[in-house]
């Protein structure tokens, strides 16, 4: 069957075509598209979806912004976990095409940027022809019907310790791929903020795990780190009870948790 491609000039045009054309799918860089849909709409020329607005405490990024454009901002203008994650993605040619929106909205597997964006308390801003809504990335399941992702709101958080790690192949994504992000802020020899996220076959972040750690005295003892690792293991296993996941990947997560908190010893 012949493929039909549509183009949008702006947000209004994009929303109109979504509303009036049945089964129309939106595509961006197509770096993870295994088969082009029968009817698809390219948003590459919609300038409103490719904007970057920097503020003192956060950055607003359109979903059409490429990973190369984000890297071009420089290491000092992005949170370290996000910069390191982008730098780990494939190669410059792929980063020239791959978009931050595509990285977030991939349905088959959580991609490289999902964990750091989750750890940073990223917010997704959606818009329809007559409404707007915001969803925290931690609560995001799917795009609300009739809406498009218009903006990605990323707090500029750089903790005293920021760690990003990937598992699986170095420059590609498969079923063994996952990402891990950890941010710790300290104040007066105590833990003031902890963000720990994992993304692969599913996404994990638990405030029930993080909140009890606030106020812990530093440096942490070896026994405290072991207790924290066991708490993370329990929460992770509860969250992934119905998820098909390799035992090696689980163990890699537990090892990364231990490594992250050992930096606070």
mmCIF file of C-alpha atoms in Angstrom:
data_model
loop_
_atom_site.group_PDB
_atom_site.id
_atom_site.type_symbol
_atom_site.label_atom_id
_atom_site.label_comp_id
_atom_site.label_asym_id
_atom_site.label_seq_id
_atom_site.Cartn_x
_atom_site.Cartn_y
_atom_site.Cartn_z
ATOM 1 C CA UNK A 1 0.000 0.000 0.000
ATOM 2 C CA UNK A 2 1.307 3.433 -0.974
ATOM 3 C CA UNK A 3 2.352 5.707 1.862
ATOM 4 C CA UNK A 4 0.751 9.124 2.169
ATOM 5 C CA UNK A 5 2.783 11.891 3.756
ATOM 6 C CA UNK A 6 1.305 15.079 5.170
ATOM 7 C CA UNK A 7 3.110 18.230 6.256
ATOM 8 C CA UNK A 8 2.155 20.882 8.790
ATOM 9 C CA UNK A 9 3.206 24.531 8.624
ATOM 10 C CA UNK A 10 2.453 25.415 12.225
ATOM 11 C CA UNK A 11 0.734 24.176 15.392
ATOM 12 C CA UNK A 12 -2.750 25.190 14.241
ATOM 13 C CA UNK A 13 -2.295 23.368 10.946
ATOM 14 C CA UNK A 14 -0.956 20.314 12.778
ATOM 15 C CA UNK A 15 -3.928 20.142 15.153
ATOM 16 C CA UNK A 16 -6.388 20.633 12.284
ATOM 17 C CA UNK A 17 -4.908 17.753 10.277
ATOM 18 C CA UNK A 18 -4.925 15.437 13.300
ATOM 19 C CA UNK A 19 -8.584 16.266 13.896
ATOM 20 C CA UNK A 20 -9.713 15.852 10.280
ATOM 21 C CA UNK A 21 -7.560 12.957 9.006
ATOM 22 C CA UNK A 22 -8.312 9.491 10.356
ATOM 23 C CA UNK A 23 -5.436 7.236 11.494
ATOM 24 C CA UNK A 24 -2.840 9.937 10.928
ATOM 25 C CA UNK A 25 0.424 9.305 12.789
ATOM 26 C CA UNK A 26 2.986 11.972 13.662
ATOM 27 C CA UNK A 27 6.670 11.296 12.950
ATOM 28 C CA UNK A 28 9.823 13.274 13.638
ATOM 29 C CA UNK A 29 13.337 11.980 13.021
ATOM 30 C CA UNK A 30 12.182 8.363 12.447
ATOM 31 C CA UNK A 31 15.373 6.918 13.943
ATOM 32 C CA UNK A 32 13.353 4.231 15.775
ATOM 33 C CA UNK A 33 10.542 3.721 13.246
ATOM 34 C CA UNK A 34 10.701 0.119 12.015
ATOM 35 C CA UNK A 35 7.917 0.621 9.467
ATOM 36 C CA UNK A 36 6.609 3.910 8.121
ATOM 37 C CA UNK A 37 2.850 4.284 8.817
ATOM 38 C CA UNK A 38 0.439 4.279 5.863
ATOM 39 C CA UNK A 39 -0.512 7.880 6.678
ATOM 40 C CA UNK A 40 1.972 9.999 8.512
ATOM 41 C CA UNK A 41 2.505 13.651 9.229
ATOM 42 C CA UNK A 42 5.997 15.109 9.337
ATOM 43 C CA UNK A 43 6.532 17.841 11.936
ATOM 44 C CA UNK A 44 10.093 18.659 10.910
ATOM 45 C CA UNK A 45 9.046 22.048 9.523
ATOM 46 C CA UNK A 46 6.935 23.158 12.487
ATOM 47 C CA UNK A 47 9.228 25.761 14.034
ATOM 48 C CA UNK A 48 7.142 26.000 17.227
ATOM 49 C CA UNK A 49 8.071 22.389 18.018
ATOM 50 C CA UNK A 50 11.794 23.018 17.590
ATOM 51 C CA UNK A 51 12.285 25.925 19.972
ATOM 52 C CA UNK A 52 14.638 26.110 22.924
ATOM 53 C CA UNK A 53 13.980 28.693 25.631
ATOM 54 C CA UNK A 54 16.507 28.983 28.438
ATOM 55 C CA UNK A 55 15.549 30.377 31.843
ATOM 56 C CA UNK A 56 17.420 30.687 35.105
ATOM 57 C CA UNK A 57 16.036 27.539 36.718
ATOM 58 C CA UNK A 58 14.620 25.544 33.820
ATOM 59 C CA UNK A 59 14.709 25.064 30.081
ATOM 60 C CA UNK A 60 11.705 24.674 27.763
ATOM 61 C CA UNK A 61 12.378 22.432 24.786
ATOM 62 C CA UNK A 62 10.125 21.624 21.855
ATOM 63 C CA UNK A 63 9.724 17.903 21.087
ATOM 64 C CA UNK A 64 11.203 18.444 17.621
ATOM 65 C CA UNK A 65 14.551 19.633 18.994
ATOM 66 C CA UNK A 66 17.301 17.235 17.948
ATOM 67 C CA UNK A 67 19.820 15.770 20.336
ATOM 68 C CA UNK A 68 22.588 17.590 18.462
ATOM 69 C CA UNK A 69 20.843 20.909 19.092
ATOM 70 C CA UNK A 70 20.711 20.142 22.804
ATOM 71 C CA UNK A 71 24.392 19.177 22.889
ATOM 72 C CA UNK A 72 25.225 22.434 21.132
ATOM 73 C CA UNK A 73 23.972 24.331 24.195
ATOM 74 C CA UNK A 74 27.089 23.153 25.966
ATOM 75 C CA UNK A 75 27.804 21.131 29.078
ATOM 76 C CA UNK A 76 27.400 24.159 31.344
ATOM 77 C CA UNK A 77 23.832 24.838 30.182
ATOM 78 C CA UNK A 78 22.270 21.403 30.708
ATOM 79 C CA UNK A 79 22.016 19.182 33.792
ATOM 80 C CA UNK A 80 24.987 16.822 33.828
ATOM 81 C CA UNK A 81 22.900 13.633 33.795
ATOM 82 C CA UNK A 82 21.061 14.830 30.691
ATOM 83 C CA UNK A 83 24.178 16.025 28.878
ATOM 84 C CA UNK A 84 25.974 12.727 29.562
ATOM 85 C CA UNK A 85 22.914 10.770 28.391
ATOM 86 C CA UNK A 86 22.661 12.675 25.107
ATOM 87 C CA UNK A 87 26.375 12.248 24.491
ATOM 88 C CA UNK A 88 25.990 8.469 24.892
ATOM 89 C CA UNK A 89 23.377 8.193 22.122
ATOM 90 C CA UNK A 90 24.708 6.462 19.002
ATOM 91 C CA UNK A 91 26.791 8.883 16.910
ATOM 92 C CA UNK A 92 26.577 12.461 15.564
ATOM 93 C CA UNK A 93 24.659 11.374 12.457
ATOM 94 C CA UNK A 94 21.899 9.780 14.543
ATOM 95 C CA UNK A 95 21.871 12.681 17.004
ATOM 96 C CA UNK A 96 21.330 15.064 14.074
ATOM 97 C CA UNK A 97 18.031 13.279 13.358
ATOM 98 C CA UNK A 98 16.851 11.916 16.703
ATOM 99 C CA UNK A 99 14.581 14.249 18.669
ATOM 100 C CA UNK A 100 13.977 14.588 22.383
ATOM 101 C CA UNK A 101 10.246 14.083 21.778
ATOM 102 C CA UNK A 102 10.858 10.813 19.957
ATOM 103 C CA UNK A 103 13.049 9.639 22.813
ATOM 104 C CA UNK A 104 10.254 10.265 25.305
ATOM 105 C CA UNK A 105 7.331 8.980 23.240
ATOM 106 C CA UNK A 106 8.837 5.684 22.051
ATOM 107 C CA UNK A 107 6.254 3.060 23.037
ATOM 108 C CA UNK A 108 8.159 -0.228 22.785
ATOM 109 C CA UNK A 109 10.919 0.626 25.245
ATOM 110 C CA UNK A 110 12.026 3.552 27.390
ATOM 111 C CA UNK A 111 14.995 5.085 25.593
ATOM 112 C CA UNK A 112 18.232 6.646 26.815
ATOM 113 C CA UNK A 113 16.972 10.069 27.878
ATOM 114 C CA UNK A 114 13.952 8.820 29.811
ATOM 115 C CA UNK A 115 15.789 8.047 33.078
ATOM 116 C CA UNK A 116 17.614 11.394 33.373
ATOM 117 C CA UNK A 117 14.482 13.330 32.413
ATOM 118 C CA UNK A 118 12.539 11.327 34.997
ATOM 119 C CA UNK A 119 15.141 12.071 37.672
ATOM 120 C CA UNK A 120 14.955 15.782 36.801
ATOM 121 C CA UNK A 121 11.177 15.993 37.436
ATOM 122 C CA UNK A 122 10.452 16.817 33.813
ATOM 123 C CA UNK A 123 6.980 18.048 32.885
ATOM 124 C CA UNK A 124 5.251 17.453 29.546
ATOM 125 C CA UNK A 125 2.965 20.175 28.153
ATOM 126 C CA UNK A 126 0.227 19.028 25.757
ATOM 127 C CA UNK A 127 -2.144 21.043 23.580
ATOM 128 C CA UNK A 128 -5.286 20.285 21.584
ATOM 129 C CA UNK A 129 -7.362 22.513 19.321
ATOM 130 C CA UNK A 130 -9.234 23.901 22.336
ATOM 131 C CA UNK A 131 -7.381 22.890 25.513
ATOM 132 C CA UNK A 132 -4.028 22.518 27.255
ATOM 133 C CA UNK A 133 -2.840 20.076 29.900
ATOM 134 C CA UNK A 134 0.376 19.225 31.743
ATOM 135 C CA UNK A 135 1.573 15.791 32.868
ATOM 136 C CA UNK A 136 4.646 15.034 34.965
ATOM 137 C CA UNK A 137 6.846 12.530 33.157
ATOM 138 C CA UNK A 138 6.573 10.174 36.131
ATOM 139 C CA UNK A 139 2.795 9.981 35.540
ATOM 140 C CA UNK A 140 2.908 9.878 31.739
ATOM 141 C CA UNK A 141 1.381 6.808 30.071
ATOM 142 C CA UNK A 142 0.260 8.011 26.645
ATOM 143 C CA UNK A 143 -0.618 11.183 24.753
ATOM 144 C CA UNK A 144 -4.166 12.298 25.595
ATOM 145 C CA UNK A 145 -6.488 11.776 22.622
ATOM 146 C CA UNK A 146 -6.593 14.796 20.322
ATOM 147 C CA UNK A 147 -3.509 16.370 21.925
ATOM 148 C CA UNK A 148 0.065 16.859 20.774
ATOM 149 C CA UNK A 149 3.210 17.182 22.867
ATOM 150 C CA UNK A 150 4.118 20.845 22.517
ATOM 151 C CA UNK A 151 6.763 21.457 25.156
ATOM 152 C CA UNK A 152 9.138 19.642 27.507
ATOM 153 C CA UNK A 153 9.833 21.561 30.713
ATOM 154 C CA UNK A 154 13.169 20.508 32.240
ATOM 155 C CA UNK A 155 14.359 21.852 35.619
ATOM 156 C CA UNK A 156 18.047 22.775 35.602
ATOM 157 C CA UNK A 157 19.097 20.593 38.530
ATOM 158 C CA UNK A 158 22.734 19.723 39.103
ATOM 159 C CA UNK A 159 23.289 17.988 42.386
ATOM 160 C CA UNK A 160 26.512 17.596 44.307
ATOM 161 C CA UNK A 161 26.592 14.134 42.756
ATOM 162 C CA UNK A 162 25.156 13.382 39.303
ATOM 163 C CA UNK A 163 25.516 9.952 37.731
ATOM 164 C CA UNK A 164 24.295 8.585 34.403
ATOM 165 C CA UNK A 165 24.932 5.040 33.210
ATOM 166 C CA UNK A 166 23.715 2.875 30.333
ATOM 167 C CA UNK A 167 23.486 -0.895 30.055
ATOM 168 C CA UNK A 168 23.405 -2.939 26.869
ATOM 169 C CA UNK A 169 25.164 -2.190 23.547
ATOM 170 C CA UNK A 170 27.269 0.965 23.548
ATOM 171 C CA UNK A 171 25.776 2.675 20.501
ATOM 172 C CA UNK A 172 22.471 0.928 19.841
ATOM 173 C CA UNK A 173 19.269 -0.116 21.609
ATOM 174 C CA UNK A 174 18.070 -3.677 22.183
ATOM 175 C CA UNK A 175 16.158 -5.646 24.828
ATOM 176 C CA UNK A 176 19.154 -5.470 27.197
ATOM 177 C CA UNK A 177 19.331 -1.664 27.029
ATOM 178 C CA UNK A 178 18.453 0.501 29.999
ATOM 179 C CA UNK A 179 19.533 3.777 31.545
ATOM 180 C CA UNK A 180 20.122 4.848 35.136
ATOM 181 C CA UNK A 181 20.220 8.360 36.582
ATOM 182 C CA UNK A 182 21.081 9.527 40.076
ATOM 183 C CA UNK A 183 21.129 13.049 41.507
ATOM 184 C CA UNK A 184 21.996 13.860 45.117
ATOM 185 C CA UNK A 185 21.975 17.284 46.743
ATOM 186 C CA UNK A 186 23.537 17.712 50.168
ATOM 187 C CA UNK A 187 23.277 20.426 52.789
ATOM 188 C CA UNK A 188 25.097 20.714 56.113
ATOM 189 C CA UNK A 189 26.307 17.105 55.919
ATOM 190 C CA UNK A 190 22.836 15.691 55.272
ATOM 191 C CA UNK A 191 20.964 14.459 52.219
ATOM 192 C CA UNK A 192 18.705 17.308 51.074
ATOM 193 C CA UNK A 193 17.376 15.737 47.849
ATOM 194 C CA UNK A 194 17.638 12.385 46.118
ATOM 195 C CA UNK A 195 16.453 11.473 42.630
ATOM 196 C CA UNK A 196 16.995 7.948 41.346
ATOM 197 C CA UNK A 197 15.508 6.683 38.091
ATOM 198 C CA UNK A 198 15.746 3.649 35.824
ATOM 199 C CA UNK A 199 14.296 3.222 32.338
ATOM 200 C CA UNK A 200 14.336 0.222 30.033
ATOM 201 C CA UNK A 201 11.549 -2.379 29.767
ATOM 202 C CA UNK A 202 9.702 -0.089 32.184
ATOM 203 C CA UNK A 203 10.343 3.177 34.023
ATOM 204 C CA UNK A 204 11.098 3.275 37.738
ATOM 205 C CA UNK A 205 11.189 6.123 40.208
ATOM 206 C CA UNK A 206 9.821 5.832 43.727
ATOM 207 C CA UNK A 207 9.198 8.724 46.101
ATOM 208 C CA UNK A 208 8.442 6.082 48.746
ATOM 209 C CA UNK A 209 12.071 5.016 48.358
ATOM 210 C CA UNK A 210 13.554 8.523 48.119
ATOM 211 C CA UNK A 211 11.685 10.421 50.841
ATOM 212 C CA UNK A 212 12.864 8.341 53.847
ATOM 213 C CA UNK A 213 16.466 9.098 52.818
ATOM 214 C CA UNK A 214 16.089 12.849 53.212
ATOM 215 C CA UNK A 215 17.921 14.154 56.245
ATOM 216 C CA UNK A 216 20.284 11.178 56.573
ATOM 217 C CA UNK A 217 23.622 12.230 58.028
ATOM 218 C CA UNK A 218 26.718 12.115 55.848
ATOM 219 C CA UNK A 219 28.983 10.394 55.256
ATOM 220 C CA UNK A 220 26.876 7.246 54.966
ATOM 221 C CA UNK A 221 28.136 4.085 56.624
ATOM 222 C CA UNK A 222 28.670 0.837 54.735
ATOM 223 C CA UNK A 223 25.756 -0.745 56.601
ATOM 224 C CA UNK A 224 23.454 2.182 55.716
ATOM 225 C CA UNK A 225 24.335 1.846 52.035
ATOM 226 C CA UNK A 226 23.495 -1.854 52.230
ATOM 227 C CA UNK A 227 20.128 -1.044 53.831
ATOM 228 C CA UNK A 228 19.409 1.535 51.107
ATOM 229 C CA UNK A 229 20.273 -0.996 48.409
ATOM 230 C CA UNK A 230 17.886 -3.534 49.941
ATOM 231 C CA UNK A 231 15.125 -0.914 50.117
ATOM 232 C CA UNK A 232 15.695 -0.088 46.444
ATOM 233 C CA UNK A 233 15.639 -3.792 45.579
ATOM 234 C CA UNK A 234 12.273 -4.226 47.298
ATOM 235 C CA UNK A 235 10.660 -1.198 45.615
ATOM 236 C CA UNK A 236 12.121 -2.104 42.212
ATOM 237 C CA UNK A 237 10.922 -5.703 42.378
ATOM 238 C CA UNK A 238 7.458 -4.583 43.497
ATOM 239 C CA UNK A 239 7.219 -2.160 40.562
ATOM 240 C CA UNK A 240 8.491 -4.692 38.011
ATOM 241 C CA UNK A 241 6.552 -7.719 39.256
ATOM 242 C CA UNK A 242 4.665 -8.078 35.953
ATOM 243 C CA UNK A 243 7.563 -6.998 33.714
ATOM 244 C CA UNK A 244 9.589 -9.474 31.675
ATOM 245 C CA UNK A 245 13.162 -8.565 32.537
ATOM 246 C CA UNK A 246 16.493 -10.332 32.412
ATOM 247 C CA UNK A 247 17.985 -11.124 35.853
ATOM 248 C CA UNK A 248 21.258 -9.594 34.666
ATOM 249 C CA UNK A 249 19.524 -6.247 34.094
ATOM 250 C CA UNK A 250 17.977 -6.384 37.554
ATOM 251 C CA UNK A 251 21.361 -7.051 39.119
ATOM 252 C CA UNK A 252 22.912 -4.206 37.121
ATOM 253 C CA UNK A 253 20.326 -1.849 38.597
ATOM 254 C CA UNK A 254 21.033 -3.037 42.151
ATOM 255 C CA UNK A 255 24.784 -2.641 41.578
ATOM 256 C CA UNK A 256 24.292 0.896 40.263
ATOM 257 C CA UNK A 257 22.217 1.804 43.312
ATOM 258 C CA UNK A 258 25.029 0.625 45.562
ATOM 259 C CA UNK A 259 27.643 2.490 43.505
ATOM 260 C CA UNK A 260 25.591 5.709 43.562
ATOM 261 C CA UNK A 261 25.150 5.761 47.323
ATOM 262 C CA UNK A 262 28.761 4.754 47.928
ATOM 263 C CA UNK A 263 29.615 8.198 46.563
ATOM 264 C CA UNK A 264 28.003 9.576 49.735
ATOM 265 C CA UNK A 265 30.186 7.529 52.083
#
